[in-house]
Amino acid sequence: MREHIRYYRPQSVAEAVALLREHSGKSAIINGGTDVLIDVRSGKFTGDCLVDISRIQEIKGVREHDGAIIVGAGVTIEELATSRILQEKLPALALTGINFAGRQIRNVATIGGNVAHASPSGDTQTGLTVYDAVGLVASSEGERTIPVCEMFKGANKSALNDTDLLLHFIIRPCAAKYQHFEKIGRRKDLAISRASLAVLIDQDSDGTINFARVSLGACKPSTGRMPRTEDFLLGKNPRLSVFREAAKSMSAEMIAITGRRKSLAYKEPAIEGLLLRMLIPLL
Amino acid sequence: MVKMKISFILNGRPAEGEAVPAQTAVSFLRDSMDQRSVKEGCGIGECGACTIIVNGLAVTSCLMTAAQLDGATVETTEGLAKSGNLHPLQESFIQHNAIQCGYCTPGALMSAKALLAENPEPTRREIRKALAGNLCRCTGYQQIVDAVEDAAKAMRGKTDGEGCR
Ligand code: FES
Ligand code: FES
């Protein structure tokens, strides 16, 4: 069943983009292969060629440029979790790599693949959207930037075209003192997220919250910031009752997006508890 | 069917084979390179039975194409024993009864080897974390963690000793 699949291994972005254009509609990009090869096996992949971008140096590595952090689309989840720059400057993003599948998968799965595959439970999206990350995409028409929050059309539906190649993410570090990411899965390791949450909070010297960002993943058709919850937190003083209310407001905001689904009996208290747990260190 | 030549380093020696490029690395290693230690369990990256080491990193060979091995340095359990002597990890797995049916064992050995190469003195927690992607239906894991912990000690003893001499 794999015999008819042609295989290309471009060495540069330019070469990859030309191949994607030539094979538009029939190709899949692979890097770590941890999503695409599952589709090949199950028969969900119906194309006839794979473009393997794992040898393209231009899309690898984490670096600082002009006050922003540039994270290559080819950065593996393990690199994400262990990068000094990310741990220091974008801790909520680095944390998304820690409990992501097993080590064997983390060693090859990439942040670009996680985003491009638009998995509703992709943890990295939660960490990227909380920082308002922007992706740089190349195609035969040239390069363009797209905010990560606009890269999803719905569960497993990416807004990227099949001729697009994600090159890197551009992320501005945030001065907020408290930056955190947590997720809930069925078990501790390897679990696919049932809910993930990234939070950036800053406070005045008297404790008043003067900056709040909250991004929720794995609970809606896509991942992204929760503006109503953020507004609710702004100007508040940390108190348990306030945080309980914030948690309620976040689940209401989620329901406004998803409607009342069957899984809600689980998800509603789960995400409320998750936000509460993440805010309690501020008390 | 267009086959591709795969040239790589297999357990320290140059090796070459032909593969359908999109074929999985596990099927290529087993069927064309005679590496029967590499097991396919789930085929979808969840069980770790197919774990091998590529360029120093533990990876699941069921979610890797044969073509991705081209030019790489690959280790399998076949390469562990040296001149008839078992690797300390293998010795330790036997001593601790960390093997029952044995299907998960080569994969667990590979994860453990990659761990000890980057962290010769892992805590039990770190061992569990490194082997979290290796499922075992038989042993209950305790023995495997014990085996890796002891092998690490044995291997440190050896290199420390050599360092002193
Ligand atoms: S066979 Fe590869 S992870 Fe199960
Ligand atoms: S020994 Fe049987 S699965 Fe581990």
CSV table of C-alpha atoms and ligand atoms in Angstrom, one decimal:
chain,number,residue,atom,x,y,z
A,1,MET,CA,0.0,0.0,0.0
A,2,ARG,CA,3.0,2.3,0.3
A,3,GLU,CA,4.6,1.3,-2.9
A,4,HIS,CA,3.0,4.0,-5.0
A,5,ILE,CA,4.0,6.8,-2.6
A,6,ARG,CA,6.8,8.9,-4.0
A,7,TYR,CA,9.2,10.4,-1.6
A,8,TYR,CA,11.1,13.7,-1.8
A,9,ARG,CA,13.7,15.0,0.5
A,10,PRO,CA,14.3,18.7,-0.2
A,11,GLN,CA,17.4,20.3,1.3
A,12,SER,CA,16.1,23.9,1.2
A,13,VAL,CA,12.9,25.8,1.7
A,14,ALA,CA,12.9,26.9,-1.9
A,15,GLU,CA,13.1,23.3,-3.1
A,16,ALA,CA,10.4,22.2,-0.7
A,17,VAL,CA,8.0,25.0,-1.8
A,18,ALA,CA,8.5,24.1,-5.5
A,19,LEU,CA,7.7,20.4,-4.8
A,20,LEU,CA,4.6,21.3,-2.8
A,21,ARG,CA,3.4,23.4,-5.7
A,22,GLU,CA,4.1,20.7,-8.2
A,23,HIS,CA,2.3,18.0,-6.2
A,24,SER,CA,-0.5,20.2,-4.8
A,25,GLY,CA,-3.5,18.2,-3.8
A,26,LYS,CA,-1.6,14.9,-3.6
A,27,SER,CA,1.2,15.5,-1.2
A,28,ALA,CA,1.7,15.5,2.6
A,29,ILE,CA,4.6,17.2,4.4
A,30,ILE,CA,6.4,15.0,6.9
A,31,ASN,CA,9.0,15.9,9.4
A,32,GLY,CA,8.9,13.7,12.5
A,33,GLY,CA,6.2,11.7,10.8
A,34,THR,CA,4.3,11.0,14.0
A,35,ASP,CA,0.9,12.2,12.7
A,36,VAL,CA,1.3,11.7,8.9
A,37,LEU,CA,2.5,8.1,9.1
A,38,ILE,CA,-0.5,7.2,11.2
A,39,ASP,CA,-2.7,8.5,8.4
A,40,VAL,CA,-0.6,6.6,5.8
A,41,ARG,CA,-1.1,3.4,7.8
A,42,SER,CA,-4.8,3.9,8.3
A,43,GLY,CA,-5.4,4.8,4.7
A,44,LYS,CA,-6.6,8.3,5.6
A,45,PHE,CA,-3.8,9.7,3.5
A,46,THR,CA,-4.9,9.3,-0.1
A,47,GLY,CA,-2.2,11.3,-1.8
A,48,ASP,CA,0.8,9.9,-3.7
A,49,CYS,CA,3.8,11.7,-2.4
A,50,LEU,CA,5.5,12.6,0.8
A,51,VAL,CA,7.7,15.7,1.1
A,52,ASP,CA,10.1,15.1,3.9
A,53,ILE,CA,11.3,18.4,5.3
A,54,SER,CA,13.3,16.9,8.2
A,55,ARG,CA,16.7,17.7,6.6
A,56,ILE,CA,16.0,21.4,6.0
A,57,GLN,CA,18.3,23.3,8.3
A,58,GLU,CA,16.6,26.7,7.8
A,59,ILE,CA,13.6,25.6,9.8
A,60,LYS,CA,15.5,24.3,12.8
A,61,GLY,CA,16.6,25.9,16.0
A,62,VAL,CA,15.5,28.6,18.5
A,63,ARG,CA,17.1,32.0,18.4
A,64,GLU,CA,16.5,35.6,19.5
A,65,HIS,CA,16.1,38.3,16.9
A,66,ASP,CA,15.2,42.0,17.4
A,67,GLY,CA,13.6,41.3,20.8
A,68,ALA,CA,11.5,38.4,19.5
A,69,ILE,CA,12.1,34.7,19.9
A,70,ILE,CA,12.1,32.8,16.6
A,71,VAL,CA,11.2,29.1,17.0
A,72,GLY,CA,11.8,27.0,13.9
A,73,ALA,CA,8.9,24.9,12.7
A,74,GLY,CA,11.3,21.9,12.7
A,75,VAL,CA,12.0,22.3,16.5
A,76,THR,CA,11.2,19.1,18.2
A,77,ILE,CA,8.9,18.9,21.2
A,78,GLU,CA,11.9,17.7,23.3
A,79,GLU,CA,13.9,20.7,22.1
A,80,LEU,CA,11.0,22.9,23.0
A,81,ALA,CA,10.9,21.5,26.5
A,82,THR,CA,14.6,21.7,27.1
A,83,SER,CA,15.6,25.0,25.3
A,84,ARG,CA,17.2,27.4,27.8
A,85,ILE,CA,16.0,30.4,25.9
A,86,LEU,CA,12.4,29.2,25.9
A,87,GLN,CA,12.5,28.1,29.6
A,88,GLU,CA,13.7,31.6,30.5
A,89,LYS,CA,11.7,33.8,28.0
A,90,LEU,CA,8.6,31.8,27.1
A,91,PRO,CA,8.1,29.4,30.0
A,92,ALA,CA,4.5,28.6,29.3
A,93,LEU,CA,5.5,27.5,25.8
A,94,ALA,CA,8.4,25.4,27.0
A,95,LEU,CA,6.1,23.7,29.5
A,96,THR,CA,3.9,22.4,26.7
A,97,GLY,CA,6.7,20.0,25.7
A,98,ILE,CA,7.2,18.3,29.0
A,99,ASN,CA,4.3,15.9,29.3
A,100,PHE,CA,3.8,15.5,25.6
A,101,ALA,CA,3.6,11.8,24.6
A,102,GLY,CA,6.6,9.6,25.3
A,103,ARG,CA,10.2,10.5,24.8
A,104,GLN,CA,10.5,8.6,21.5
A,105,ILE,CA,7.7,10.8,20.1
A,106,ARG,CA,9.0,14.0,21.6
A,107,ASN,CA,12.4,13.4,20.0
A,108,VAL,CA,11.0,13.7,16.5
A,109,ALA,CA,7.6,15.3,16.6
A,110,THR,CA,7.8,19.0,15.8
A,111,ILE,CA,6.0,22.2,16.9
A,112,GLY,CA,5.4,23.0,13.2
A,113,GLY,CA,3.7,19.6,12.7
A,114,ASN,CA,1.7,20.0,15.8
A,115,VAL,CA,0.3,23.3,14.6
A,116,ALA,CA,-0.1,22.3,10.9
A,117,HIS,CA,-2.0,19.2,11.8
A,118,ALA,CA,-4.5,21.4,13.8
A,119,SER,CA,-5.1,18.7,16.3
A,120,PRO,CA,-7.7,20.1,18.7
A,121,SER,CA,-5.7,18.6,21.5
A,122,GLY,CA,-2.3,20.0,20.3
A,123,ASP,CA,-0.7,21.4,23.4
A,124,THR,CA,1.8,23.6,21.6
A,125,GLN,CA,-1.0,25.8,20.2
A,126,THR,CA,-2.2,26.7,23.7
A,127,GLY,CA,1.4,27.8,24.5
A,128,LEU,CA,1.8,29.7,21.3
A,129,THR,CA,-1.6,31.5,21.3
A,130,VAL,CA,-1.2,32.8,24.8
A,131,TYR,CA,1.8,34.7,23.6
A,132,ASP,CA,0.0,35.9,20.4
A,133,ALA,CA,2.6,34.0,18.3
A,134,VAL,CA,2.7,34.6,14.6
A,135,GLY,CA,3.7,32.0,12.0
A,136,LEU,CA,5.8,32.7,8.9
A,137,VAL,CA,4.6,30.7,6.0
A,138,ALA,CA,6.3,30.2,2.6
A,139,SER,CA,4.6,29.2,-0.6
A,140,SER,CA,5.4,29.6,-4.3
A,141,GLU,CA,3.7,33.0,-4.1
A,142,GLY,CA,6.2,34.2,-1.5
A,143,GLU,CA,6.2,34.5,2.3
A,144,ARG,CA,3.4,35.8,4.6
A,145,THR,CA,2.7,35.9,8.3
A,146,ILE,CA,-0.4,34.5,9.9
A,147,PRO,CA,-1.3,34.7,13.6
A,148,VAL,CA,-1.3,31.2,15.1
A,149,CYS,CA,-4.8,31.7,16.4
A,150,GLU,CA,-6.0,32.0,12.8
A,151,MET,CA,-4.3,28.8,11.6
A,152,PHE,CA,-7.2,26.5,12.7
A,153,LYS,CA,-10.5,26.2,10.9
A,154,GLY,CA,-11.7,23.5,13.3
A,155,ALA,CA,-10.7,20.1,14.6
A,156,ASN,CA,-8.0,18.7,12.4
A,157,LYS,CA,-8.6,21.4,9.8
A,158,SER,CA,-5.8,23.7,9.2
A,159,ALA,CA,-6.2,27.1,7.6
A,160,LEU,CA,-2.9,26.5,5.8
A,161,ASN,CA,-3.0,25.5,2.1
A,162,ASP,CA,-1.3,22.3,1.0
A,163,THR,CA,1.2,24.4,-0.9
A,164,ASP,CA,2.2,26.2,2.3
A,165,LEU,CA,5.3,25.5,4.3
A,166,LEU,CA,5.4,26.7,7.9
A,167,LEU,CA,8.9,28.1,8.5
A,168,HIS,CA,8.9,29.5,12.0
A,169,PHE,CA,7.0,31.2,14.7
A,170,ILE,CA,7.8,34.7,15.9
A,171,ILE,CA,7.0,35.3,19.5
A,172,ARG,CA,7.4,38.4,21.7
A,173,PRO,CA,8.4,37.6,25.3
A,174,CYS,CA,6.0,38.9,27.9
A,175,ALA,CA,7.1,40.6,31.1
A,176,ALA,CA,4.3,39.1,33.2
A,177,LYS,CA,5.7,37.6,36.4
A,178,TYR,CA,3.5,34.5,36.4
A,179,GLN,CA,3.6,32.3,33.3
A,180,HIS,CA,2.4,28.8,33.4
A,181,PHE,CA,0.9,25.9,31.4
A,182,GLU,CA,-0.9,22.8,32.6
A,183,LYS,CA,-2.9,20.1,31.1
A,184,ILE,CA,-5.3,17.4,32.1
A,185,GLY,CA,-5.1,14.0,30.4
A,186,ARG,CA,-6.4,10.5,31.3
A,187,ARG,CA,-3.0,9.7,32.9
A,188,LYS,CA,0.1,11.5,33.7
A,189,ASP,CA,2.4,10.6,30.8
A,190,LEU,CA,1.6,10.0,27.1
A,191,ALA,CA,-2.0,11.2,27.5
A,192,ILE,CA,-3.7,13.2,24.8
A,193,SER,CA,-4.8,16.4,26.4
A,194,ARG,CA,-8.5,16.6,27.4
A,195,ALA,CA,-7.9,20.2,28.4
A,196,SER,CA,-4.9,22.4,28.4
A,197,LEU,CA,-4.4,25.9,29.7
A,198,ALA,CA,-1.8,28.6,29.5
A,199,VAL,CA,-1.9,31.6,31.7
A,200,LEU,CA,0.2,34.9,31.9
A,201,ILE,CA,-0.6,37.1,34.8
A,202,ASP,CA,1.1,40.3,36.1
A,203,GLN,CA,0.3,42.2,39.2
A,204,ASP,CA,0.7,45.7,40.7
A,205,SER,CA,2.7,46.0,44.0
A,206,ASP,CA,-0.6,45.8,45.9
A,207,GLY,CA,-1.5,42.6,44.1
A,208,THR,CA,-4.0,44.0,41.7
A,209,ILE,CA,-4.0,42.0,38.4
A,210,ASN,CA,-2.9,44.5,35.7
A,211,PHE,CA,-2.3,42.0,32.9
A,212,ALA,CA,-4.0,38.7,32.2
A,213,ARG,CA,-3.9,36.3,29.3
A,214,VAL,CA,-5.6,32.9,29.3
A,215,SER,CA,-5.5,30.5,26.4
A,216,LEU,CA,-7.6,27.3,26.5
A,217,GLY,CA,-6.9,24.2,24.4
A,218,ALA,CA,-8.5,20.9,23.6
A,219,CYS,CA,-12.0,22.0,24.7
A,220,LYS,CA,-13.2,23.9,21.7
A,221,PRO,CA,-13.0,23.3,17.9
A,222,SER,CA,-9.8,25.2,18.1
A,223,THR,CA,-7.4,26.7,20.6
A,224,GLY,CA,-7.1,30.3,21.6
A,225,ARG,CA,-7.4,33.1,24.1
A,226,MET,CA,-10.4,33.7,26.2
A,227,PRO,CA,-10.9,37.4,26.2
A,228,ARG,CA,-13.9,37.5,28.5
A,229,THR,CA,-12.0,35.6,31.2
A,230,GLU,CA,-9.0,37.9,30.8
A,231,ASP,CA,-11.2,41.0,31.2
A,232,PHE,CA,-12.8,39.5,34.2
A,233,LEU,CA,-9.4,39.0,35.9
A,234,LEU,CA,-8.2,42.5,35.1
A,235,GLY,CA,-8.2,44.9,38.0
A,236,LYS,CA,-9.1,42.2,40.5
A,237,ASN,CA,-7.3,41.4,43.7
A,238,PRO,CA,-6.4,37.7,44.1
A,239,ARG,CA,-8.9,36.1,46.4
A,240,LEU,CA,-10.3,32.5,46.2
A,241,SER,CA,-13.8,33.7,45.6
A,242,VAL,CA,-12.6,35.9,42.7
A,243,PHE,CA,-10.7,33.0,41.2
A,244,ARG,CA,-13.7,30.7,41.5
A,245,GLU,CA,-15.8,33.3,39.7
A,246,ALA,CA,-13.1,33.5,37.0
A,247,ALA,CA,-13.2,29.8,36.5
A,248,LYS,CA,-17.0,29.9,36.1
A,249,SER,CA,-16.7,32.7,33.7
A,250,MET,CA,-14.2,30.7,31.6
A,251,SER,CA,-16.4,27.7,31.4
A,252,ALA,CA,-19.3,29.9,30.4
A,253,GLU,CA,-17.1,31.4,27.7
A,254,MET,CA,-16.2,28.0,26.4
A,255,ILE,CA,-19.8,26.9,26.3
A,256,ALA,CA,-20.6,30.0,24.3
A,257,ILE,CA,-18.2,28.7,21.7
A,258,THR,CA,-18.9,25.0,21.7
A,259,GLY,CA,-22.5,24.8,22.7
A,260,ARG,CA,-23.6,22.2,25.3
A,261,ARG,CA,-21.9,19.0,24.3
A,262,LYS,CA,-22.1,15.6,25.8
A,263,SER,CA,-18.6,15.8,27.2
A,264,LEU,CA,-19.5,19.0,29.1
A,265,ALA,CA,-20.4,17.1,32.3
A,266,TYR,CA,-16.7,16.3,32.5
A,267,LYS,CA,-15.2,19.3,30.8
A,268,GLU,CA,-17.0,22.1,32.7
A,269,PRO,CA,-15.7,21.2,36.2
A,270,ALA,CA,-12.4,20.0,34.8
A,271,ILE,CA,-11.4,23.3,33.2
A,272,GLU,CA,-12.8,25.2,36.2
A,273,GLY,CA,-10.6,23.2,38.5
A,274,LEU,CA,-7.6,23.6,36.2
A,275,LEU,CA,-7.8,27.4,36.1
A,276,LEU,CA,-8.4,27.5,39.8
A,277,ARG,CA,-5.3,25.3,40.4
A,278,MET,CA,-3.2,27.5,38.2
A,279,LEU,CA,-4.3,30.8,39.9
A,280,ILE,CA,-4.0,29.6,43.5
A,281,PRO,CA,-0.2,30.3,43.6
A,282,LEU,CA,-1.1,34.0,43.2
A,283,LEU,CA,-3.1,34.0,46.5
B,1,MET,CA,7.8,0.2,-7.5
B,2,VAL,CA,10.7,2.6,-7.1
B,3,LYS,CA,13.1,1.4,-4.5
B,4,MET,CA,15.7,3.7,-2.9
B,5,LYS,CA,19.1,2.9,-1.7
B,6,ILE,CA,19.5,3.4,2.1
B,7,SER,CA,23.0,3.8,3.3
B,8,PHE,CA,23.5,4.2,7.0
B,9,ILE,CA,25.6,3.1,10.0
B,10,LEU,CA,24.0,0.1,11.8
B,11,ASN,CA,25.4,-0.8,15.2
B,12,GLY,CA,28.7,0.8,14.4
B,13,ARG,CA,29.2,-0.6,10.9
B,14,PRO,CA,28.3,0.8,7.5
B,15,ALA,CA,25.2,-0.9,6.1
B,16,GLU,CA,23.2,-0.6,2.9
B,17,GLY,CA,19.8,-1.8,1.8
B,18,GLU,CA,17.0,-1.2,-0.6
B,19,ALA,CA,13.6,0.1,0.6
B,20,VAL,CA,10.3,1.4,-0.7
B,21,PRO,CA,10.9,5.0,0.6
B,22,ALA,CA,7.6,5.3,2.5
B,23,GLN,CA,7.9,1.8,4.0
B,24,THR,CA,8.3,2.0,7.8
B,25,ALA,CA,11.7,1.9,9.3
B,26,VAL,CA,10.7,-1.1,11.5
B,27,SER,CA,9.7,-3.3,8.5
B,28,PHE,CA,12.9,-2.3,6.6
B,29,LEU,CA,15.1,-3.1,9.6
B,30,ARG,CA,13.4,-6.4,10.2
B,31,ASP,CA,12.9,-7.7,6.7
B,32,SER,CA,15.8,-6.3,4.8
B,33,MET,CA,18.4,-5.8,7.5
B,34,ASP,CA,17.6,-8.8,9.6
B,35,GLN,CA,17.2,-6.8,12.8
B,36,ARG,CA,14.6,-9.1,14.4
B,37,SER,CA,14.9,-7.5,17.8
B,38,VAL,CA,12.9,-4.5,16.5
B,39,LYS,CA,9.3,-5.4,17.2
B,40,GLU,CA,6.1,-3.9,15.9
B,41,GLY,CA,3.4,-3.7,18.5
B,42,CYS,CA,0.8,-1.1,17.9
B,43,GLY,CA,2.3,0.5,14.7
B,44,ILE,CA,1.0,3.9,15.8
B,45,GLY,CA,3.6,5.2,18.2
B,46,GLU,CA,1.9,4.2,21.5
B,47,CYS,CA,3.7,1.1,22.8
B,48,GLY,CA,7.4,1.7,22.2
B,49,ALA,CA,8.1,-2.0,21.2
B,50,CYS,CA,9.7,-0.7,18.0
B,51,THR,CA,12.1,1.8,19.7
B,52,ILE,CA,15.5,2.1,18.2
B,53,ILE,CA,18.2,4.8,18.6
B,54,VAL,CA,18.8,7.1,15.6
B,55,ASN,CA,21.6,9.7,15.9
B,56,GLY,CA,21.7,9.1,19.6
B,57,LEU,CA,17.9,9.6,20.2
B,58,ALA,CA,15.3,7.0,21.0
B,59,VAL,CA,12.6,7.0,18.4
B,60,THR,CA,9.7,4.8,17.4
B,61,SER,CA,10.6,3.1,14.2
B,62,CYS,CA,7.0,2.4,13.3
B,63,LEU,CA,6.4,6.2,12.8
B,64,MET,CA,9.6,6.7,10.7
B,65,THR,CA,10.1,6.0,7.1
B,66,ALA,CA,12.9,3.8,5.9
B,67,ALA,CA,14.1,6.8,3.8
B,68,GLN,CA,14.7,8.7,7.0
B,69,LEU,CA,17.3,6.2,8.1
B,70,ASP,CA,19.4,7.1,5.1
B,71,GLY,CA,22.6,8.8,6.3
B,72,ALA,CA,21.8,8.2,9.9
B,73,THR,CA,23.5,6.3,12.7
B,74,VAL,CA,21.2,3.6,13.9
B,75,GLU,CA,21.4,1.3,17.0
B,76,THR,CA,19.3,-1.7,17.7
B,77,THR,CA,19.4,-4.3,20.4
B,78,GLU,CA,21.5,-6.6,18.1
B,79,GLY,CA,24.3,-4.2,18.7
B,80,LEU,CA,24.3,-4.3,22.5
B,81,ALA,CA,26.4,-7.4,23.2
B,82,LYS,CA,30.1,-7.0,22.4
B,83,SER,CA,32.3,-10.0,21.6
B,84,GLY,CA,30.0,-12.4,23.2
B,85,ASN,CA,29.4,-10.4,26.4
B,86,LEU,CA,26.0,-9.0,27.1
B,87,HIS,CA,25.7,-5.3,27.7
B,88,PRO,CA,25.3,-4.3,31.4
B,89,LEU,CA,21.7,-3.4,30.7
B,90,GLN,CA,21.0,-6.9,29.3
B,91,GLU,CA,22.7,-8.5,32.3
B,92,SER,CA,20.7,-6.4,34.6
B,93,PHE,CA,17.4,-7.1,32.9
B,94,ILE,CA,18.0,-10.8,33.3
B,95,GLN,CA,19.1,-10.5,37.0
B,96,HIS,CA,16.0,-8.4,37.9
B,97,ASN,CA,13.6,-10.6,36.0
B,98,ALA,CA,12.6,-7.6,34.0
B,99,ILE,CA,11.6,-9.9,31.1
B,100,GLN,CA,8.6,-12.1,30.9
B,101,CYS,CA,7.3,-12.6,27.3
B,102,GLY,CA,10.1,-10.3,26.1
B,103,TYR,CA,8.2,-8.5,23.4
B,104,CYS,CA,8.7,-5.1,25.0
B,105,THR,CA,12.3,-5.7,26.0
B,106,PRO,CA,14.3,-4.6,23.0
B,107,GLY,CA,12.4,-1.3,22.9
B,108,ALA,CA,12.9,-0.8,26.7
B,109,LEU,CA,16.6,-1.6,26.3
B,110,MET,CA,16.9,1.1,23.6
B,111,SER,CA,15.1,3.7,25.6
B,112,ALA,CA,17.3,2.9,28.6
B,113,LYS,CA,20.5,3.0,26.6
B,114,ALA,CA,19.6,6.4,25.2
B,115,LEU,CA,18.8,7.6,28.7
B,116,LEU,CA,22.0,6.5,30.2
B,117,ALA,CA,24.0,8.0,27.4
B,118,GLU,CA,22.7,11.5,28.2
B,119,ASN,CA,22.2,11.0,32.0
B,120,PRO,CA,24.5,8.3,33.5
B,121,GLU,CA,23.0,8.9,37.0
B,122,PRO,CA,19.2,9.0,36.6
B,123,THR,CA,16.8,9.1,39.5
B,124,ARG,CA,14.0,6.5,39.5
B,125,ARG,CA,11.7,9.3,38.4
B,126,GLU,CA,13.9,10.1,35.5
B,127,ILE,CA,14.0,6.4,34.5
B,128,ARG,CA,10.2,6.2,34.7
B,129,LYS,CA,9.9,9.3,32.6
B,130,ALA,CA,12.4,8.0,29.9
B,131,LEU,CA,10.6,4.7,29.7
B,132,ALA,CA,7.0,6.1,29.9
B,133,GLY,CA,6.7,5.4,26.2
B,134,ASN,CA,7.5,1.7,26.6
B,135,LEU,CA,4.5,-0.3,27.6
B,136,CYS,CA,4.9,-3.7,29.2
B,137,ARG,CA,2.0,-6.0,29.6
B,138,CYS,CA,3.8,-8.5,31.8
B,139,THR,CA,6.3,-7.2,34.4
B,140,GLY,CA,4.5,-4.4,36.1
B,141,TYR,CA,7.5,-2.1,35.4
B,142,GLN,CA,9.0,-2.2,38.9
B,143,GLN,CA,11.6,-4.8,37.7
B,144,ILE,CA,12.5,-2.8,34.6
B,145,VAL,CA,13.1,0.4,36.6
B,146,ASP,CA,15.2,-1.6,39.1
B,147,ALA,CA,17.2,-3.2,36.2
B,148,VAL,CA,18.0,0.2,34.6
B,149,GLU,CA,18.9,1.7,38.0
B,150,ASP,CA,21.3,-1.1,38.7
B,151,ALA,CA,22.8,-1.2,35.2
B,152,ALA,CA,23.5,2.6,35.5
B,153,LYS,CA,25.4,1.8,38.7
B,154,ALA,CA,27.3,-1.0,37.1
B,155,MET,CA,28.2,1.2,34.1
B,156,ARG,CA,29.3,4.1,36.3
B,157,GLY,CA,31.5,1.7,38.3
B,158,LYS,CA,33.2,0.6,35.2
B,159,THR,CA,33.9,4.0,33.7
B,160,ASP,CA,34.9,5.5,37.1
B,161,GLY,CA,37.3,2.6,37.5
B,162,GLU,CA,38.8,3.1,34.1
B,163,GLY,CA,39.1,6.8,34.8
B,164,CYS,CA,41.2,6.2,37.9
B,165,ARG,CA,43.6,3.8,36.3
C,1,FES,S1,5.0,-0.4,17.3
C,1,FES,FE1,5.9,1.5,17.3
C,1,FES,S2,5.2,2.4,19.1
C,1,FES,FE2,4.1,0.6,19.0
C,2,FES,S1,7.7,-8.6,29.2
C,2,FES,FE1,5.9,-9.0,28.1
C,2,FES,S2,5.4,-7.0,27.5
C,2,FES,FE2,7.0,-6.6,28.7
